[in-house]
XYZ file of C-alpha atoms in Angstrom:
746
model
C 46.528 51.441 0.135
C 47.771 51.873 -3.418
C 50.327 54.287 -4.852
C 50.290 55.351 -8.508
C 53.230 56.715 -10.441
C 52.292 58.099 -13.859
C 53.081 60.401 -16.764
C 51.492 60.832 -20.192
C 52.703 57.424 -21.377
C 52.646 54.976 -18.478
C 51.051 54.437 -15.075
C 52.524 52.051 -12.459
C 50.527 51.119 -9.353
C 52.059 49.584 -6.220
C 49.814 47.908 -3.651
C 50.802 47.913 0.033
C 48.773 44.873 1.010
C 50.278 42.545 -1.605
C 53.606 44.411 -1.870
C 53.309 43.976 -5.626
C 52.696 45.885 -8.824
C 48.971 45.557 -9.527
C 48.721 47.737 -12.627
C 50.950 48.616 -15.587
C 48.921 50.856 -17.846
C 50.121 51.611 -21.361
C 48.482 55.000 -21.952
C 49.275 54.978 -25.674
C 47.219 51.832 -26.253
C 44.951 51.936 -23.193
C 45.928 48.396 -22.228
C 46.656 47.418 -18.634
C 49.310 44.709 -18.824
C 48.296 43.273 -15.418
C 45.059 41.380 -15.954
C 45.345 38.581 -13.405
C 45.816 38.346 -9.656
C 49.361 38.863 -8.422
C 51.134 35.804 -7.066
C 54.390 37.412 -5.901
C 55.548 40.547 -4.097
C 57.868 42.968 -5.837
C 61.016 41.373 -4.438
C 62.243 38.223 -2.718
C 65.428 37.571 -0.759
C 67.296 34.364 0.053
C 69.571 34.160 3.083
C 72.065 31.697 4.542
C 73.314 31.438 8.092
C 76.866 32.671 8.260
C 79.525 30.025 8.807
C 77.263 27.102 7.981
C 76.985 25.302 4.678
C 73.647 24.817 2.984
C 71.762 25.740 -0.134
C 69.124 28.471 0.266
C 66.244 26.738 -1.482
C 63.276 28.773 -0.306
C 62.918 32.507 0.115
C 62.617 34.626 3.211
C 59.190 35.070 4.742
C 58.517 38.312 6.555
C 58.853 41.974 5.732
C 57.850 45.348 7.025
C 57.019 48.200 4.697
C 58.274 51.236 6.605
C 57.416 53.977 4.168
C 56.247 54.782 0.672
C 57.165 58.250 -0.556
C 56.678 60.085 -3.827
C 59.251 62.555 -5.085
C 60.441 64.393 -8.167
C 64.028 64.396 -9.425
C 65.988 67.327 -10.820
C 65.135 66.411 -14.430
C 61.419 66.365 -13.688
C 61.141 62.580 -13.383
C 58.622 61.192 -10.915
C 59.828 58.658 -8.384
C 58.363 56.302 -5.793
C 60.639 55.216 -2.942
C 59.693 52.129 -0.918
C 61.572 51.320 2.287
C 61.438 47.852 3.855
C 63.029 46.042 6.754
C 63.177 42.313 7.364
C 64.554 39.953 10.009
C 66.046 36.692 8.735
C 66.371 35.286 12.256
C 62.711 35.576 13.140
C 61.224 32.816 11.003
C 62.492 29.485 9.764
C 60.436 28.278 6.853
C 63.037 25.728 5.762
C 66.349 24.576 7.129
C 68.796 22.638 4.966
C 72.186 21.819 6.401
C 71.931 24.698 8.836
C 71.029 27.305 6.207
C 67.843 29.272 6.633
C 65.987 30.773 3.703
C 62.795 32.799 3.610
C 60.855 35.173 1.370
C 59.824 38.791 1.703
C 56.179 37.804 1.472
C 53.412 38.922 3.790
C 50.388 38.093 1.689
C 47.301 37.910 3.830
C 49.006 38.721 7.147
C 49.378 35.054 8.127
C 50.807 33.889 11.430
C 53.774 31.606 10.874
C 54.506 29.115 13.625
C 53.413 31.593 16.283
C 56.811 33.310 16.177
C 55.817 36.260 14.039
C 52.658 38.238 13.696
C 51.837 40.455 10.743
C 49.784 43.460 11.687
C 48.787 46.645 9.934
C 50.393 49.759 11.344
C 48.826 53.168 11.288
C 50.084 53.775 7.751
C 48.366 50.708 6.382
C 51.629 48.859 5.726
C 52.575 45.295 6.599
C 54.517 44.977 9.827
C 56.821 42.176 10.940
C 57.220 41.978 14.739
C 59.884 39.670 16.129
C 59.875 39.476 19.954
C 63.190 40.654 21.419
C 64.856 41.287 18.074
C 65.158 44.276 15.734
C 64.783 43.868 11.979
C 68.288 43.592 10.536
C 68.033 43.801 6.730
C 67.017 47.047 5.120
C 65.825 47.391 1.531
C 65.102 50.535 -0.468
C 63.270 50.196 -3.778
C 63.194 53.144 -6.145
C 60.850 53.297 -9.119
C 61.424 56.260 -11.432
C 59.526 57.309 -14.555
C 61.242 58.977 -17.482
C 59.719 62.448 -17.903
C 58.542 62.041 -21.515
C 58.384 58.363 -22.461
C 56.953 55.022 -21.428
C 60.178 53.991 -19.696
C 60.385 53.197 -16.011
C 63.586 52.551 -14.044
C 63.855 50.303 -10.984
C 66.618 49.782 -8.439
C 67.132 48.003 -5.119
C 69.564 48.866 -2.359
C 70.205 46.393 0.466
C 71.788 46.985 3.844
C 72.653 43.970 5.995
C 73.157 44.537 9.710
C 72.281 41.005 10.756
C 74.872 39.292 12.914
C 74.011 35.792 11.736
C 72.730 35.808 8.147
C 74.032 36.789 4.699
C 71.804 37.713 1.777
C 72.718 35.328 -1.034
C 70.095 35.799 -3.760
C 67.654 38.486 -4.846
C 64.651 38.197 -7.169
C 63.738 41.717 -8.282
C 61.770 43.379 -9.745
C 58.932 40.904 -10.081
C 56.087 41.713 -12.478
C 53.264 39.190 -12.464
C 49.693 38.594 -13.550
C 50.473 39.870 -17.022
C 48.845 39.490 -20.414
C 48.908 41.927 -23.311
C 45.634 42.697 -25.058
C 42.488 40.615 -24.912
C 43.779 37.593 -26.835
C 46.395 35.628 -24.929
C 47.335 33.531 -27.956
C 48.636 36.634 -29.753
C 51.242 37.277 -27.050
C 54.802 36.570 -28.136
C 57.786 36.413 -25.834
C 61.238 37.189 -27.180
C 63.770 35.505 -24.906
C 67.605 35.524 -25.198
C 68.308 31.804 -24.874
C 71.535 31.533 -26.877
C 70.968 33.594 -30.054
C 67.280 34.013 -29.294
C 63.827 32.501 -29.169
C 60.428 33.864 -30.153
C 57.695 31.935 -28.348
C 54.085 32.373 -29.355
C 51.617 32.040 -26.468
C 54.243 31.365 -23.783
C 51.515 30.674 -21.207
C 50.579 27.570 -23.180
C 53.994 26.455 -24.335
C 55.998 26.936 -21.142
C 53.584 24.510 -19.447
C 53.896 21.962 -22.266
C 55.786 18.675 -22.241
C 58.002 20.060 -24.984
C 59.427 22.827 -22.804
C 59.345 20.717 -19.659
C 61.884 18.447 -21.408
C 64.149 21.095 -22.958
C 67.419 19.874 -21.434
C 69.204 22.640 -19.492
C 66.829 25.372 -20.699
C 63.677 23.550 -19.652
C 60.610 24.713 -17.748
C 59.903 23.383 -14.267
C 56.756 22.912 -12.211
C 56.606 24.319 -8.694
C 53.694 24.325 -6.261
C 52.079 27.403 -7.742
C 53.458 27.951 -11.247
C 55.512 26.787 -14.180
C 58.807 28.614 -14.451
C 61.790 28.855 -16.714
C 64.999 30.529 -15.601
C 68.353 30.653 -17.359
C 71.488 32.509 -16.343
C 73.477 35.194 -18.121
C 76.062 35.254 -19.613
C 76.118 32.078 -21.636
C 72.872 30.201 -21.569
C 71.265 33.651 -21.797
C 73.174 35.850 -24.231
C 71.667 39.181 -23.134
C 69.752 40.576 -20.149
C 66.524 41.681 -21.795
C 63.155 40.146 -22.593
C 60.294 41.482 -24.674
C 56.599 40.604 -24.597
C 54.392 41.905 -27.400
C 51.225 41.368 -29.392
C 50.053 43.151 -32.523
C 49.434 46.487 -30.791
C 51.863 46.892 -27.917
C 55.050 45.712 -26.307
C 56.746 45.416 -22.928
C 60.534 45.707 -22.655
C 62.166 44.420 -19.470
C 65.918 44.512 -18.952
C 68.721 44.581 -16.421
C 70.940 47.554 -17.258
C 73.824 46.630 -14.970
C 77.177 47.709 -16.374
C 79.016 45.396 -13.942
C 77.638 42.430 -15.946
C 77.221 40.037 -13.002
C 75.699 36.578 -13.143
C 71.981 37.238 -13.704
C 68.994 34.929 -13.988
C 66.156 35.738 -16.407
C 62.980 34.210 -14.990
C 59.615 33.659 -16.656
C 56.630 32.256 -14.744
C 53.135 31.266 -15.774
C 50.096 29.615 -14.252
C 49.633 27.641 -17.456
C 46.457 27.514 -19.563
C 44.239 27.039 -16.483
C 45.593 30.218 -14.848
C 46.809 32.167 -17.870
C 49.040 34.819 -16.323
C 52.688 35.551 -17.086
C 55.391 36.801 -14.713
C 58.848 38.215 -15.455
C 61.747 38.830 -13.091
C 65.533 38.866 -12.656
C 67.692 37.030 -10.145
C 70.979 38.367 -8.758
C 73.545 36.605 -6.541
C 75.057 39.398 -4.436
C 76.147 37.708 -1.162
C 75.690 40.688 1.160
C 77.537 40.036 4.430
C 77.366 41.727 7.825
C 77.748 45.473 7.629
C 77.704 45.456 3.838
C 75.565 47.332 1.352
C 74.647 46.243 -2.158
C 73.029 47.980 -5.121
C 71.230 46.050 -7.822
C 72.089 48.314 -10.710
C 69.253 49.665 -12.788
C 66.427 47.752 -14.421
C 64.415 49.226 -17.252
C 60.754 48.576 -18.018
C 59.170 50.220 -21.050
C 55.640 50.043 -22.437
C 55.514 50.664 -26.186
C 53.326 50.274 -29.252
C 56.085 48.375 -31.097
C 57.278 44.812 -31.613
C 60.557 43.288 -30.408
C 62.755 45.368 -32.730
C 62.182 48.316 -30.372
C 63.608 46.297 -27.491
C 66.699 45.300 -29.467
C 67.434 48.931 -30.301
C 66.877 50.048 -26.714
C 69.159 47.386 -25.287
C 71.828 48.201 -27.850
C 71.541 51.897 -27.006
C 72.285 51.087 -23.386
C 75.071 48.552 -23.812
C 76.948 50.643 -26.376
C 77.992 52.854 -23.483
C 79.787 49.947 -21.825
C 81.323 47.680 -24.484
C 83.211 48.312 -27.716
C 82.587 46.577 -31.012
C 85.309 44.150 -32.098
C 88.084 44.869 -34.562
C 89.138 41.855 -36.611
C 92.063 41.137 -38.942
C 91.041 42.312 -42.403
C 91.362 38.888 -44.021
C 88.477 37.565 -41.917
C 86.067 39.892 -43.698
C 86.287 37.588 -46.719
C 85.554 34.369 -44.806
C 82.145 32.771 -45.239
C 82.769 29.029 -44.879
C 84.619 26.982 -42.247
C 85.913 23.397 -42.406
C 85.171 21.799 -39.017
C 87.193 18.676 -38.245
C 85.883 16.743 -35.239
C 86.803 13.400 -36.787
C 90.232 12.564 -35.407
C 89.340 10.544 -32.292
C 86.013 10.017 -30.530
C 85.358 7.393 -27.837
C 88.468 5.390 -28.784
C 87.507 5.387 -32.484
C 90.105 6.899 -34.793
C 89.007 8.247 -38.177
C 91.856 10.601 -39.085
C 95.415 11.162 -37.875
C 97.651 14.222 -37.878
C 99.394 12.954 -41.013
C 96.028 13.198 -42.811
C 95.672 16.958 -42.257
C 97.098 17.970 -45.679
C 94.686 15.660 -47.522
C 91.788 16.840 -45.340
C 92.573 20.441 -46.195
C 92.803 19.703 -49.914
C 89.475 17.873 -49.872
C 87.654 20.775 -48.173
C 89.256 23.316 -50.492
C 88.281 21.342 -53.568
C 84.697 20.585 -52.498
C 83.565 23.874 -50.932
C 86.510 26.283 -51.306
C 87.236 26.081 -47.550
C 90.575 27.385 -46.305
C 89.762 27.747 -42.600
C 90.258 24.466 -40.703
C 89.012 24.065 -37.140
C 90.732 21.112 -35.486
C 88.913 19.369 -32.626
C 89.249 15.866 -31.098
C 93.043 16.167 -31.395
C 93.681 16.105 -27.651
C 94.551 13.199 -25.362
C 91.890 10.452 -25.708
C 89.958 12.594 -28.210
C 86.738 14.577 -28.187
C 85.046 15.082 -24.803
C 87.702 13.054 -22.981
C 90.327 13.945 -20.387
C 89.639 17.693 -20.540
C 91.516 19.913 -19.866
C 94.580 17.824 -20.780
C 95.160 19.552 -24.098
C 98.108 17.551 -25.348
C 98.205 15.780 -28.724
C 96.870 12.235 -28.485
C 99.727 9.801 -29.030
C 97.663 7.416 -31.161
C 96.949 10.233 -33.613
C 100.612 11.033 -34.194
C 103.413 13.091 -32.761
C 103.396 16.805 -31.901
C 105.759 17.266 -34.842
C 103.272 15.656 -37.240
C 100.580 17.994 -35.917
C 102.893 20.951 -36.479
C 103.707 19.795 -40.018
C 100.027 19.409 -40.844
C 99.300 22.957 -39.662
C 102.301 24.225 -41.616
C 100.944 22.662 -44.804
C 97.617 24.442 -44.345
C 99.417 27.750 -43.925
C 101.580 27.106 -47.014
C 98.384 26.605 -49.044
C 97.060 30.030 -47.967
C 94.862 28.461 -45.313
C 94.752 28.890 -41.554
C 94.006 26.746 -38.512
C 91.868 27.210 -35.413
C 92.329 24.855 -32.456
C 89.517 23.623 -30.234
C 90.001 24.045 -26.475
C 87.230 23.378 -23.978
C 86.992 26.346 -21.614
C 84.632 24.883 -19.021
C 84.929 21.297 -17.782
C 87.253 18.808 -16.074
C 86.984 15.054 -16.672
C 86.413 13.321 -13.321
C 88.316 10.273 -14.618
C 91.418 12.340 -15.279
C 94.496 11.497 -13.217
C 94.619 15.138 -12.182
C 91.017 15.499 -11.035
C 91.669 14.755 -7.331
C 94.280 17.511 -7.162
C 93.467 20.155 -9.775
C 89.885 19.382 -10.811
C 88.462 19.574 -7.315
C 90.426 22.725 -6.566
C 89.339 24.590 -9.701
C 85.707 23.450 -9.699
C 82.709 25.689 -9.052
C 81.299 25.012 -5.577
C 77.714 25.406 -4.469
C 76.875 26.692 -0.939
C 77.228 23.157 0.437
C 80.661 22.715 -1.117
C 79.350 20.415 -3.838
C 80.508 20.546 -7.452
C 78.441 21.038 -10.606
C 78.461 17.660 -12.368
C 77.707 17.382 -16.088
C 77.627 14.482 -18.531
C 78.470 14.518 -22.226
C 77.963 11.161 -23.858
C 79.188 8.465 -21.443
C 81.713 10.818 -19.815
C 81.365 12.746 -16.560
C 82.768 16.185 -15.832
C 82.590 19.044 -13.360
C 82.248 22.704 -14.313
C 85.271 24.886 -13.532
C 85.245 28.372 -12.046
C 86.163 30.967 -14.696
C 86.676 33.649 -12.042
C 89.411 31.650 -10.236
C 92.867 32.754 -11.319
C 94.465 29.267 -11.348
C 92.028 28.002 -13.980
C 92.206 31.291 -15.874
C 95.992 31.059 -16.104
C 95.931 27.444 -17.251
C 93.402 28.299 -19.968
C 95.483 31.285 -21.064
C 98.696 29.301 -21.169
C 97.246 26.400 -23.163
C 95.785 28.807 -25.726
C 99.020 30.758 -26.056
C 100.941 27.519 -26.437
C 98.826 26.413 -29.408
C 99.582 29.687 -31.171
C 103.296 29.558 -30.407
C 103.986 25.855 -30.950
C 101.593 24.872 -33.766
C 101.063 28.166 -35.548
C 97.371 28.407 -34.716
C 95.733 31.549 -36.032
C 92.490 31.060 -34.092
C 91.487 29.545 -30.761
C 87.959 28.206 -30.334
C 86.883 28.209 -26.677
C 84.143 25.627 -26.499
C 81.186 26.113 -24.119
C 82.316 29.598 -23.123
C 79.108 31.245 -24.328
C 76.875 28.200 -24.261
C 76.484 26.254 -21.021
C 75.035 27.153 -17.614
C 76.729 29.957 -15.709
C 76.751 29.345 -11.948
C 77.652 31.271 -8.806
C 80.701 29.920 -6.997
C 80.949 29.819 -3.199
C 84.496 28.459 -2.845
C 86.172 30.794 -0.345
C 89.573 29.490 -1.446
C 89.155 30.909 -4.948
C 90.520 34.266 -6.026
C 87.136 35.893 -6.743
C 85.598 38.170 -4.134
C 81.906 37.409 -4.714
C 80.047 34.389 -6.054
C 78.527 36.252 -9.031
C 81.770 36.850 -10.986
C 81.332 34.010 -13.526
C 80.896 36.400 -16.454
C 83.640 38.819 -15.533
C 86.028 35.900 -15.094
C 85.577 34.803 -18.693
C 85.704 38.419 -19.801
C 89.123 38.788 -18.175
C 90.317 35.682 -20.028
C 89.185 37.010 -23.407
C 90.528 40.507 -22.859
C 93.919 39.198 -21.788
C 94.269 36.327 -24.250
C 93.556 38.083 -27.537
C 96.229 40.823 -27.228
C 98.813 38.245 -26.187
C 97.955 36.029 -29.150
C 98.329 39.004 -31.458
C 101.804 39.706 -30.115
C 102.768 36.355 -31.648
C 100.513 36.611 -34.711
C 98.745 39.904 -35.558
C 96.143 37.915 -37.503
C 95.033 35.930 -34.450
C 91.404 35.752 -33.380
C 89.068 33.986 -30.956
C 85.879 32.004 -31.433
C 83.381 30.732 -28.853
C 80.464 28.355 -28.745
C 77.172 30.237 -28.881
C 77.053 33.832 -27.776
C 77.098 36.454 -25.087
C 76.956 40.177 -25.648
C 79.984 41.051 -23.495
C 81.989 38.170 -24.936
C 81.125 39.036 -28.530
C 83.074 42.266 -28.402
C 86.270 40.201 -28.025
C 85.730 37.358 -30.498
C 85.374 36.974 -34.243
C 82.899 34.115 -34.470
C 80.040 32.621 -32.469
C 79.094 29.014 -33.278
C 75.363 29.477 -32.874
C 72.919 26.660 -32.207
C 69.870 26.061 -30.069
C 67.195 23.639 -31.228
C 64.773 24.501 -34.032
C 61.958 22.635 -32.306
C 62.160 25.177 -29.504
C 61.274 28.402 -31.318
C 64.858 29.368 -32.024
C 65.098 32.861 -33.452
C 68.683 33.772 -34.293
C 67.393 37.034 -35.811
C 67.171 38.410 -32.277
C 70.894 38.363 -31.533
C 71.862 39.275 -35.099
C 69.550 42.300 -35.162
C 70.777 43.483 -31.759
C 74.431 42.973 -32.685
C 74.782 42.936 -36.480
C 78.551 43.327 -36.097
C 78.869 39.936 -34.418
C 79.608 37.057 -36.789
C 77.351 34.050 -36.421
C 78.570 30.646 -37.577
C 75.718 28.257 -38.377
C 75.865 24.489 -38.812
C 74.891 23.422 -42.338
C 75.591 19.696 -42.246
C 73.261 16.765 -42.899
C 71.717 15.993 -39.510
C 72.373 12.806 -37.589
C 69.267 10.774 -36.851
C 67.559 11.765 -40.097
C 67.593 10.056 -43.463
C 66.298 10.375 -46.994
C 64.133 13.332 -47.923
C 63.693 14.381 -44.295
C 67.442 14.799 -43.915
C 67.738 16.718 -47.165
C 64.886 19.085 -46.342
C 66.372 19.828 -42.923
C 69.693 20.661 -44.568
C 67.937 23.049 -46.939
C 66.178 24.778 -44.034
C 69.418 25.103 -42.042
C 71.209 26.501 -45.074
C 68.413 28.957 -45.828
C 68.517 30.366 -42.305
C 72.293 30.757 -42.431
C 71.964 32.532 -45.783
C 69.323 34.938 -44.471
C 71.558 35.854 -41.529
C 74.754 36.168 -43.547
C 76.243 33.509 -41.270
C 79.497 31.682 -41.894
C 78.774 28.122 -43.046
C 80.058 25.407 -40.652
C 80.724 22.330 -42.789
C 82.291 18.963 -41.938
C 83.511 16.887 -44.848
C 82.902 13.720 -42.833
C 79.231 14.714 -42.584
C 78.956 14.617 -46.389
C 80.830 11.382 -47.024
C 77.576 9.458 -47.538
C 75.666 12.321 -49.175
C 73.964 11.712 -52.506
C 74.603 13.787 -55.620
C 71.538 15.987 -55.041
C 72.705 16.946 -51.531
C 76.261 17.636 -52.671
C 75.038 19.700 -55.614
C 72.767 21.769 -53.386
C 75.569 22.561 -50.938
C 78.024 23.382 -53.724
C 75.548 25.869 -55.180
C 74.681 27.287 -51.765
C 78.353 27.940 -50.960
C 78.767 29.765 -54.271
C 75.758 31.960 -53.568
C 77.041 32.613 -50.048
C 80.345 33.687 -51.569
C 78.465 36.060 -53.871
C 76.848 37.669 -50.818
C 80.046 38.195 -48.854
C 81.165 41.521 -50.417
C 77.796 42.954 -49.396
C 77.629 41.276 -45.976
C 81.070 42.608 -45.051
C 80.017 46.212 -45.703
C 76.365 45.866 -44.747
C 74.246 46.091 -41.609
C 71.648 43.400 -40.994
C 68.259 44.987 -40.239
C 66.058 41.859 -40.294
C 62.841 42.749 -42.138
C 62.947 46.505 -41.455
C 61.769 48.407 -44.520
C 59.976 45.425 -46.068
C 56.374 46.574 -46.423
C 54.848 43.256 -47.465
C 55.529 39.778 -48.820
C 52.806 38.491 -51.120
C 53.564 34.828 -51.574
C 53.543 31.611 -49.573
C 53.862 32.080 -45.787
C 57.075 30.082 -45.956
C 58.868 32.798 -47.966
C 61.323 34.849 -45.868
C 63.275 37.962 -46.840
C 66.077 39.583 -44.836
C 67.334 43.103 -45.437
C 70.836 44.598 -45.265
C 71.634 48.296 -45.637
C 74.949 48.882 -47.423
C 77.615 51.509 -46.842
C 77.370 52.765 -50.420
C 73.675 53.522 -49.988
C 72.496 50.303 -51.581
C 70.385 47.483 -50.197
C 70.728 43.711 -50.112
C 67.680 41.462 -49.848
C 68.291 37.764 -49.200
C 65.380 35.491 -50.097
C 64.429 32.072 -48.774
C 61.931 30.568 -51.217
C 62.605 26.875 -50.774
C 59.128 26.045 -52.046
C 59.715 28.071 -55.241
C 56.503 30.018 -54.718
C 55.493 32.746 -57.156
C 54.816 36.205 -55.833
C 56.594 39.404 -54.846
C 57.688 41.574 -51.957
C 57.475 45.333 -51.591
C 59.568 48.045 -49.967
C 58.820 51.725 -49.546
C 60.364 53.673 -52.423
C 61.952 56.199 -50.102
C 63.672 53.471 -48.104
C 65.813 52.428 -51.074
C 66.729 55.942 -52.148
C 64.500 56.181 -55.218
C 65.217 59.521 -56.894
C 62.084 59.931 -58.933
C 59.339 57.348 -58.957
C 57.900 58.726 -62.196
C 61.111 57.907 -64.060
C 61.432 54.498 -65.659
C 64.093 53.309 -63.245
C 63.561 55.727 -60.346
C 67.316 56.251 -60.258
C 67.892 52.627 -59.243
C 69.783 49.604 -60.487
C 68.612 46.099 -59.571
C 70.165 42.692 -60.146
C 69.822 39.214 -58.648
C 71.999 36.204 -57.888
C 70.670 32.696 -57.396
C 71.897 29.298 -56.184
C 75.233 28.695 -57.844
C 75.958 32.421 -57.908
C 74.592 33.095 -61.392
C 73.488 36.680 -61.863
C 70.326 37.795 -63.609
C 67.765 40.534 -64.022
C 64.989 41.427 -61.621
C 61.364 41.878 -62.590
C 60.159 44.958 -60.716
C 57.794 47.917 -60.873
C 56.601 51.018 -59.020
C 53.186 50.810 -57.426
C 51.597 53.261 -54.972
C 54.883 54.580 -53.615
C 56.421 51.145 -53.264
C 59.067 49.210 -55.118
C 57.632 45.797 -55.969
C 60.140 43.031 -56.763
C 59.152 39.628 -58.115
C 60.542 36.612 -56.295
C 63.353 34.948 -58.261
C 62.656 31.379 -59.305
C 65.572 29.961 -57.311
C 65.157 28.309 -53.901
C 67.690 30.741 -52.432
C 68.622 34.063 -53.971
C 69.395 37.702 -53.376
C 68.460 41.031 -54.914
C 70.790 44.018 -54.789
C 69.346 47.512 -55.172
C 71.764 50.361 -55.869
C 71.165 54.050 -56.481
C 72.651 55.262 -59.740
């Protein structure tokens, strides 16, 4: 039996026999997003036997659908309520270290080991019968349609009355068998890995060797699908995904204001079975007699591209986080001098006594006054963390203080690097502190990671002992060395994990994100008591973290469809810092062209330039000249970036030039507009915007009430060639590789 929930915009169909969603009809476009056979039920649960260690590696098998009821809410919304019960003690599909894990899956009514029989009751539902035992886990799924839109809201409530088993993981809601439109290759998936990715034809690419070898964000192959799953908040910066083609889109998001650890999962059958599946994983740990609510998930079917999803997610999260307030001087900063060249793997390049000369060199070359000091700690970069004491071979603490004082005397300021995540297993303190602070899996094991030749374990950010150590070390750098900023490395970048250490201060295993959030919210005010100009920076990004920090050092991997526009468009207030150094492993023209591409992207996004003088020590005159001119142009943009809002390509009607030409758009507080242009190939052509979008007063007038001017590499200003044509403002591309055009109303 099937149950349909519909309004004028969307129709959702649930099937009792498969326990899945078998149709998602976009009534505006007429497209049913589900075009392939379902491979999963709507939800899956993982359980572990109480009091025994073991990782729940396979999901629970067995469920009974008790009822399926339709209702209407007070605001006129239509709702479908599905009630299930399951018994974790009835079936044992896998047993690892005493833990039992099974899936709510009754496809086909199979008999499993003779212990359980699936039969159809009088209502046509799937029934789980366990001899001599009552079902002990209850689940209520609610699916609600908005009364006048294509939005659909989903929630799950669990009740655990089992005497032996805890619910440890939930995969819900699962939407599978999907494809938009008739041409799979036109499907694009927008995915929040770090600052964002935009993957064309994810069915093809997620099954490719490229994504199967994408380090910690890779795809995996299971028995029946390829899957990719990353956790929020860190590796995933937000909790929404968006699938779209040229005619329609599908927004899928977890709207959970508690901000727990959340997995964003994508599945596909690959090119041979070209379906796509989307879902979310939660880590609730529901014990005996406990109830748990998933928070709300939002699905929307639209006729728009990913920009719609960014606006919808921002609309939701604005009710739960505040935008950051930064010291005013930071609004003028657009370039940062990164110094990772003190000590690395026993090799010493610079010492604390060299800091004044290092500052002067960066100021002279690229007008940099913000120094970020890394590799200053005991044994240097990626060694002996978290022993953040000055390395004796680099100089004394007093020499470090004097170097920082010189920077301040020259109207500069210093940020100190502190790693916020890992503990070196070779540290003298690992047996006592490292083991105690480490994240533990259900078996009591630690999360081991390697960086270069060195081995570490990941620490639990929701355990108060590690939190307090991190807070104290950061405060000490401000008090003792006059640091203005603290850079917390890896905080928004590496894998978030659940922690099952019962000796830690957190209550539940899914508090990774809220632990870091507590650190940020406590640290920044205390730093500002010592120095009102203090600020925080983190590696990469996370939406809840961004409201407490000034800068996000954003990177991903350009070979993997990185799309920093996604995070910038969703949160234009958040400052991205992009690396614009000559790349290691490249040489000659290839190295130079990569630098130009990195710089162009940073320019389009209004990002702060991250520059290391040691990276340019072997650069040729052409490379140095390019970066000098790029920094000057970036400086020219800053007065507009600081008062503007990045809107990606909104309002740009067309670009008539080479496909490599890119234009980003900023709306300005004074009513003007900034267009930043990447034309590295120096193509001829033009781009057009709607006249009304730039505040044209009268198109028939010679100037339409507008003023236009341009700035190019090096910052030189010039005139713009432009004209009115069919209600649009057409602007010729400047000849420079990188440039901007400013449009102001008179």
